[in-house]
Short mmCIF file of C-alpha atoms in Angstrom, two decimals:
data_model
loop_
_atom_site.label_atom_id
_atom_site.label_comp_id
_atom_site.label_asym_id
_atom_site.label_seq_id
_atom_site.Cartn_x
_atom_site.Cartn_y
_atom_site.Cartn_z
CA UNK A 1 94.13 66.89 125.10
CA UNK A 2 92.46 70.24 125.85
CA UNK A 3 89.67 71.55 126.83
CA UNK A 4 88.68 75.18 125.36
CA UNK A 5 86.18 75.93 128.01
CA UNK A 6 88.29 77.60 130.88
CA UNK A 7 86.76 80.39 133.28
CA UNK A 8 87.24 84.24 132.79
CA UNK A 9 89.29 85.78 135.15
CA UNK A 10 87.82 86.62 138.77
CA UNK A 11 87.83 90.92 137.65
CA UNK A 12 85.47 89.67 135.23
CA UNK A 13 81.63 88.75 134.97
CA UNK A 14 80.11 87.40 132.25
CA UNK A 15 76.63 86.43 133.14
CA UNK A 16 75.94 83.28 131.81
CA UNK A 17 72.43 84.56 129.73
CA UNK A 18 74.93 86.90 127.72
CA UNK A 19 75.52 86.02 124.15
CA UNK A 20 79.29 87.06 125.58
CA UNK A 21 79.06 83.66 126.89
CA UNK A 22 79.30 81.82 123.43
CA UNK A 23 81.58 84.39 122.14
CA UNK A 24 84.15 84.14 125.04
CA UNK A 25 84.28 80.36 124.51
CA UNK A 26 84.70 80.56 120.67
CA UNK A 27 87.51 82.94 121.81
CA UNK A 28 89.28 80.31 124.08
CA UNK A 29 88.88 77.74 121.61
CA UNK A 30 90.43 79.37 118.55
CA UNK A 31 93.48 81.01 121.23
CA UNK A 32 94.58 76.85 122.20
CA UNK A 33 93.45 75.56 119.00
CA UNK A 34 96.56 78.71 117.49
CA UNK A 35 98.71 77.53 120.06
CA UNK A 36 98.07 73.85 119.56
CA UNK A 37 98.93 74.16 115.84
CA UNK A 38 101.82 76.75 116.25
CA UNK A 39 103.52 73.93 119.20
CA UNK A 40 102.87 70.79 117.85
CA UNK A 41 100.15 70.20 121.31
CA UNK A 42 97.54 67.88 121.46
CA UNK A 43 93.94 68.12 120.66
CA UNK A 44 91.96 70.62 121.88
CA UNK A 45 88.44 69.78 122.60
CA UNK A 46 85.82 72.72 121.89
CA UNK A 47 82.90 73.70 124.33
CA UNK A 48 79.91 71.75 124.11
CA UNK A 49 78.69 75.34 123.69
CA UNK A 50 79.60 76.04 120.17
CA UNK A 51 78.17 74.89 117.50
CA UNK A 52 79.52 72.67 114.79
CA UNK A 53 79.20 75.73 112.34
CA UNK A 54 81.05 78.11 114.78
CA UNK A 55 83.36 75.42 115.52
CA UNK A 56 84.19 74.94 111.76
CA UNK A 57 84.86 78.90 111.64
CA UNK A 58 87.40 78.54 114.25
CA UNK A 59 88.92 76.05 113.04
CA UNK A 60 89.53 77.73 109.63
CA UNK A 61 90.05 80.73 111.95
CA UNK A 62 92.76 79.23 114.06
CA UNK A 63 95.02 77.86 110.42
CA UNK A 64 94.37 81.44 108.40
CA UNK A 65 96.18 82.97 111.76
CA UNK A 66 98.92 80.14 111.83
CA UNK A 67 99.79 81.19 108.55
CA UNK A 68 100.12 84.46 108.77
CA UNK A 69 102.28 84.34 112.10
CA UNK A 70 104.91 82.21 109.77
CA UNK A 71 104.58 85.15 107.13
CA UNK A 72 106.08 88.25 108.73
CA UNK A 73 106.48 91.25 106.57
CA UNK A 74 109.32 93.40 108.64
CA UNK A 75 108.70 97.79 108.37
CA UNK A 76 111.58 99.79 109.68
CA UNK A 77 109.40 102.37 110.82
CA UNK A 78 108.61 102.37 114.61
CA UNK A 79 105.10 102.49 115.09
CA UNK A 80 104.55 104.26 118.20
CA UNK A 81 106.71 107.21 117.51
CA UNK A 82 105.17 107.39 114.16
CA UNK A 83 101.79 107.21 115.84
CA UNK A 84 102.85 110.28 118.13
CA UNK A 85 103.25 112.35 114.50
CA UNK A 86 99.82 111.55 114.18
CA UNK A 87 97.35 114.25 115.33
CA UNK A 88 93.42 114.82 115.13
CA UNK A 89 94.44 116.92 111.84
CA UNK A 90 95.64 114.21 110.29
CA UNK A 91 93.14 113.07 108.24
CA UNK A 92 95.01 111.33 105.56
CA UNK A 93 93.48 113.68 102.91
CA UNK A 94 96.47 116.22 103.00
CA UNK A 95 98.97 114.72 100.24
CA UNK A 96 101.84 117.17 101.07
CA UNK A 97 101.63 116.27 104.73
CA UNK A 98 101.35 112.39 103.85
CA UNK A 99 104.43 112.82 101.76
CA UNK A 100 106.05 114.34 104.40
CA UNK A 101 105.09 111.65 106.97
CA UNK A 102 106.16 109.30 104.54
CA UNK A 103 109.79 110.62 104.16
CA UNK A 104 110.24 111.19 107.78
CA UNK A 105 109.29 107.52 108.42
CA UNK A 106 109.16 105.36 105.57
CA UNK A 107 108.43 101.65 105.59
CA UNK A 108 112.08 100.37 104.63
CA UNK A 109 111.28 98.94 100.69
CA UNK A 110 111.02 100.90 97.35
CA UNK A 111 107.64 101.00 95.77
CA UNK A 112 104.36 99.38 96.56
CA UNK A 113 104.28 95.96 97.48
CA UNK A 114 100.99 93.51 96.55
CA UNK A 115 99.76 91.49 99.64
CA UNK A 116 97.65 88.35 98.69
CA UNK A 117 98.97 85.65 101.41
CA UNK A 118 98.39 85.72 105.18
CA UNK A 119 100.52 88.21 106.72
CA UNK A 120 101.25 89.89 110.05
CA UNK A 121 102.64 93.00 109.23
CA UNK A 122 105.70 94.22 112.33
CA UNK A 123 107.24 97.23 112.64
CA UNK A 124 111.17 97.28 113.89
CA UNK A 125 110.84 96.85 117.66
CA UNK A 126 108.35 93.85 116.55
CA UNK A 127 105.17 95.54 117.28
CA UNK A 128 102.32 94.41 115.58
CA UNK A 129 100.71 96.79 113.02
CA UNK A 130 98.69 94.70 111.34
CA UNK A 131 97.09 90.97 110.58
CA UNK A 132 95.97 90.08 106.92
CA UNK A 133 93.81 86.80 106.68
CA UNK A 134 92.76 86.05 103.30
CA UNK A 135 89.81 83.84 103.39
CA UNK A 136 89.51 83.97 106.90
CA UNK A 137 85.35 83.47 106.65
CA UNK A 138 83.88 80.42 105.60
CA UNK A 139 81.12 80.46 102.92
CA UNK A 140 78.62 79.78 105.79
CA UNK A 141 79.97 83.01 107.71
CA UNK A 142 79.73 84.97 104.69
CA UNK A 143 75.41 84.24 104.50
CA UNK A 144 74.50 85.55 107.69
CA UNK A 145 72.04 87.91 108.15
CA UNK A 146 72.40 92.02 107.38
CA UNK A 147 70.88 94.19 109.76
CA UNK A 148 69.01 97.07 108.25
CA UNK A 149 71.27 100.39 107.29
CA UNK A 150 71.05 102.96 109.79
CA UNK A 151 69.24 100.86 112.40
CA UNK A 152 68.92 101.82 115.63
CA UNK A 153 69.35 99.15 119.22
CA UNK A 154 67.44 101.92 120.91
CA UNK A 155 63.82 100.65 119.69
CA UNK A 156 61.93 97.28 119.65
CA UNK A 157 64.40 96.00 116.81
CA UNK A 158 67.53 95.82 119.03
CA UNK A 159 66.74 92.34 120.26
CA UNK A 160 66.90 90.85 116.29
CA UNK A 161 69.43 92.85 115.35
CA UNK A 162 71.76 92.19 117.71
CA UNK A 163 70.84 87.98 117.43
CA UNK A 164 71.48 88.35 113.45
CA UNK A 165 75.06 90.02 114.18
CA UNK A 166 76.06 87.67 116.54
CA UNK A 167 78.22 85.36 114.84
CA UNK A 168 80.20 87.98 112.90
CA UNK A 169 80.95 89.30 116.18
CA UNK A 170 81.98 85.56 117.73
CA UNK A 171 84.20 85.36 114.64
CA UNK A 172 86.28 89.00 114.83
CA UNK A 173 86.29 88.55 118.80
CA UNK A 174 88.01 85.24 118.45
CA UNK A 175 90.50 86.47 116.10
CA UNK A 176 91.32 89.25 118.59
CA UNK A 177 91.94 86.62 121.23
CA UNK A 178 94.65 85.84 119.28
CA UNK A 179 95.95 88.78 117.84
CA UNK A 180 95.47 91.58 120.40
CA UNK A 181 95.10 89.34 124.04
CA UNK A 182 95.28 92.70 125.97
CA UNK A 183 92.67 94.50 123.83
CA UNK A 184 91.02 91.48 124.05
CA UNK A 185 90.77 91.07 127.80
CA UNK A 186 90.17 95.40 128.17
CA UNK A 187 87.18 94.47 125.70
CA UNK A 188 85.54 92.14 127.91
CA UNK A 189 86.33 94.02 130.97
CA UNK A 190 84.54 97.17 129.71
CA UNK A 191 81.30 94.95 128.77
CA UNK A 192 81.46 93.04 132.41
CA UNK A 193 81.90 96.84 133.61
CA UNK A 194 78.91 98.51 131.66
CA UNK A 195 77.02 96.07 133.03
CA UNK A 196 77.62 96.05 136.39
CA UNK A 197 77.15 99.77 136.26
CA UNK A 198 73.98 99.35 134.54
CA UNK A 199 72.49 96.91 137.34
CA UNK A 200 73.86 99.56 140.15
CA UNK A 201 72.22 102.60 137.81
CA UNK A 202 69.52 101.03 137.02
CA UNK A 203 69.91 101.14 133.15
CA UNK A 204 67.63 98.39 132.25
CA UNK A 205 67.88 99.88 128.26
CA UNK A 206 71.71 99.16 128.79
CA UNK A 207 71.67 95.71 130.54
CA UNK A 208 69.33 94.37 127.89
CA UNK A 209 71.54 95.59 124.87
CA UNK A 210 74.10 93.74 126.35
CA UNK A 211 72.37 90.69 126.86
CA UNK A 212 72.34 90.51 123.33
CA UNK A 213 75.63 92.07 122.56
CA UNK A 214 77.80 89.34 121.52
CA UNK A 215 81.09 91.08 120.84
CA UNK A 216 84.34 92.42 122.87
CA UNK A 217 84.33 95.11 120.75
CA UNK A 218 81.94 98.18 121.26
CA UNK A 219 81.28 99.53 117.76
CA UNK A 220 80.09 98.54 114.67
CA UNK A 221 79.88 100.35 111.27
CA UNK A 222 78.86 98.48 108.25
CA UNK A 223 79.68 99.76 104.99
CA UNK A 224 78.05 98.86 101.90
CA UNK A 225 79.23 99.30 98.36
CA UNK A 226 81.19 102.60 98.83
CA UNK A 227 84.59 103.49 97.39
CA UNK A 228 86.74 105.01 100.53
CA UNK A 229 89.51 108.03 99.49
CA UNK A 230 93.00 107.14 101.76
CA UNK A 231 91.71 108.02 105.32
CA UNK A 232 92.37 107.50 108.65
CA UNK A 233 89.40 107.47 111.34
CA UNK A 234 90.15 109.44 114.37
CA UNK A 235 87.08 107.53 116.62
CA UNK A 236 89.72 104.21 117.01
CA UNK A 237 92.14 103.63 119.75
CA UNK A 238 95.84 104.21 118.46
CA UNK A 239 97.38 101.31 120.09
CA UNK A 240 94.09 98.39 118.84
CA UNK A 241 93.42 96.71 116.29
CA UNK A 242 90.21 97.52 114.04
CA UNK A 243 88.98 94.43 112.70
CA UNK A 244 87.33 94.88 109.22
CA UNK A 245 85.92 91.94 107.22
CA UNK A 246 84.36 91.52 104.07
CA UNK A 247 81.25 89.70 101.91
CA UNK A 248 79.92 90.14 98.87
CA UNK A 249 79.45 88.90 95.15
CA UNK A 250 82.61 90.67 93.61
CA UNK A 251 86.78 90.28 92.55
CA UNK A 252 89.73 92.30 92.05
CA UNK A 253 89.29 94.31 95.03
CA UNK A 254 92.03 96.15 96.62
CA UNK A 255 92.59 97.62 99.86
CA UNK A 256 95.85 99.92 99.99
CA UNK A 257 97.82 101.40 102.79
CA UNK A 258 100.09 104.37 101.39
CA UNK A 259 102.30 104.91 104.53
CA UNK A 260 103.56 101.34 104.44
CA UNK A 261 103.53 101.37 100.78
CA UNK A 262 101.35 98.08 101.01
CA UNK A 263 98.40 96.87 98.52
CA UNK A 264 96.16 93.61 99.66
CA UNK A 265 93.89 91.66 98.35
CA UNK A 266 90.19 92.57 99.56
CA UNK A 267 88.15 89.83 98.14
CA UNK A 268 85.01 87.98 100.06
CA UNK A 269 85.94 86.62 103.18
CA UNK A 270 89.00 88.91 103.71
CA UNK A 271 89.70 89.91 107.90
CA UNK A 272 92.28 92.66 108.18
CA UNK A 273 92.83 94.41 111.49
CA UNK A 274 95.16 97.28 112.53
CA UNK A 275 94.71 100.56 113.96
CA UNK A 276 92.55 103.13 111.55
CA UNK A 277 93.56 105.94 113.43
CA UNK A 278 97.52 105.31 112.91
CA UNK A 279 97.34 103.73 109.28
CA UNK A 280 96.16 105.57 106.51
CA UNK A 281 93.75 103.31 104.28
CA UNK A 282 91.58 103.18 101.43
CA UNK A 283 89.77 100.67 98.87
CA UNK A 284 89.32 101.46 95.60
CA UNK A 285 86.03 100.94 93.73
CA UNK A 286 84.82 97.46 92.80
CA UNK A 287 82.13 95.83 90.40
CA UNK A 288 79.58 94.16 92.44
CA UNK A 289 77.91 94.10 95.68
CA UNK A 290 80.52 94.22 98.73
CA UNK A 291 79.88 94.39 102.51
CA UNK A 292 82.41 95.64 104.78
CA UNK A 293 82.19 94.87 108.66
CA UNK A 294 84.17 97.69 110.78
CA UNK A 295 84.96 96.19 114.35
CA UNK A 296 86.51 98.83 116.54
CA UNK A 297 86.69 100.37 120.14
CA UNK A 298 85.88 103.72 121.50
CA UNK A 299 88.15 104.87 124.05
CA UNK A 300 85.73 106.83 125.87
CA UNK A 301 83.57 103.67 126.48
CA UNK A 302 86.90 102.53 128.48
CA UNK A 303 87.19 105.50 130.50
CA UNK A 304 83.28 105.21 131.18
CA UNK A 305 83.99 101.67 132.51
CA UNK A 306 86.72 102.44 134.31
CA UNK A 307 89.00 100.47 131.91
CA UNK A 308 93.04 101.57 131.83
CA UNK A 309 94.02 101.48 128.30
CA UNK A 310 96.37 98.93 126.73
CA UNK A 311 99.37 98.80 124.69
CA UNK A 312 100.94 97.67 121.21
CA UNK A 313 100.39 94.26 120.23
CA UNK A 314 103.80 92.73 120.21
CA UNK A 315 105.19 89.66 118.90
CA UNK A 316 107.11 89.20 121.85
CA UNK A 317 105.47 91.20 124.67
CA UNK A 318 103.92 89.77 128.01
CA UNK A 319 100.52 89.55 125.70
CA UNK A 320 102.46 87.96 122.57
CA UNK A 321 101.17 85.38 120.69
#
């Protein structure tokens, strides 16, 4: 029997009024709760911390990622060579230049291939380009609050809108924990960073947005109803995961990734993470009302913090699952 509520390492502070707190725990409990599963272990016992809700999430959480660990989808491509073809210029809206990126490294099977079952997607040194968790959100996790479009944390708002994104940002931070442990880890050292450096600075602006920040990641976009052309976004980190999850009242939604030649399934309570800057991606238009949640880091945040950077997710690396 387990308990889910272990320390953070030394190098990091999380002070214990941070909604980081909750998160961090959440994160622990879904990593032993995978491993658990995935070894045939014992119970593991969550923090008396979490809520029955947020423990119910993980749970679900921790099986959708069991499942798609047993459901590897093998690429011959290399995908840090093929991430080194990749420049600022490559936008993903140049056709000629995708085909030609495509033929230099292609993705090892003919045609397109339809993704609708939890999936980790590896390329052929068994790095990690991507995690697809169908139904990964529970219907309670798909209610929560929206903050306003185009809101702002730098006025009197920041303090609600950060509490009603707070357990979307539990949820993709916990998945992380398990698929990315060393972006994980750099994403909660750069937050224990920022805010020692806004104590020393003074920054009290700073230290109370991250009172209320509750996620390891640093950025949030949230997209609403809006059909998006293949693209890649050049503001990611080449070697981390993006997490992107989706709510909404609609079907049949697809979200395709031309350079592997992959379609999947984007329906409500979809989670699929890889790196937007490396994988070209788009999602075609859909009847109905759709929410997309964009997790991601900014490297420049690291740097700020004093943060080295990290590498590939691997499924057998010193970080592997």
């Amino acid at each position: 029997m387990n308990s889910s509520s272990p320390s953070p390492p030394d190098s990091i502070n999380i002070w214990r009024t941070w909604a980081l707190t909750v998160t961090y725990e959440a994160g622990e409990y879904t990593e032993q709760k995978f491993k658990a599963e995935k070894t045939g272990g014992g119970p593991v016992i969550p923090s008396p911390n979490l809520d029955t809700d947020l423990v119910m999430v993980c749970d679900c959480l921790a099986d959708v990622l069991i499942k798609a660990s047993k459901n590897p989808i093998q690429m011959q491509m290399d995908i840090a060579r093929y991430s080194k073809l990749i420049s600022p210029k490559d936008t993903g809206h140049n056709e000629n230049r995708e085909a030609r990126l495509l033929e230099r490294c292609p993705p090892g099977h003919e045609g397109k291939r339809l993704v609708d079952e939890p999936a980790i997607i590896l390329d052929a040194s068994g790095a990690i380009i991507a995690w697809y968790l169908p139904d990964a959100l529970t219907d309670t996790t798909q209610n929560v609050s929206n903050p306003e479009v185009s809101a702002s944390l730098k006025g009197p708002s920041c303090e609600n809108i950060l509490k009603a994104i707070a357990r979307p940002a539990a949820i993709a931070s916990a998945a992380l924990r398990v698929m990315h442990p060393e972006q994980y880890w750099a994403g909660l050292r750069t937050l224990s960073n920022l805010g020692n450096i806004a104590v020393s600075k003074d920054l009290p602006q700073m230290l109370e947005a991250l009172q209320y920040w509750a996620s390891v990641f640093n950025t949030l976009s949230i997209i609403s109803n809006w059909e998006t052309p293949h693209h890649r976004d050049h503001m990611s980190i080449a070697e981390c995961f993006d997490i992107l999850t989706t709510v909404g009242d609609y079907s049949n939604a697809r979200m395709t990734m031309p350079n592997l030649q992959l379609e999947f399934k984007y329906n409500s309570g979809c989670m699929i993470a890889f790196s937007r800057r490396i994988v070209r991606h788009g999602v075609y238009d859909v009847e109905g009302d759709w929410i997309a949640w964009a997790w991601y880091m900014r490297d420049a945040i690291h740097i700020y913090a004093g943060v080295p950077s990290c590498g590939w997710a691997s499924v057998d690396g010193p970080y592997s699952m």
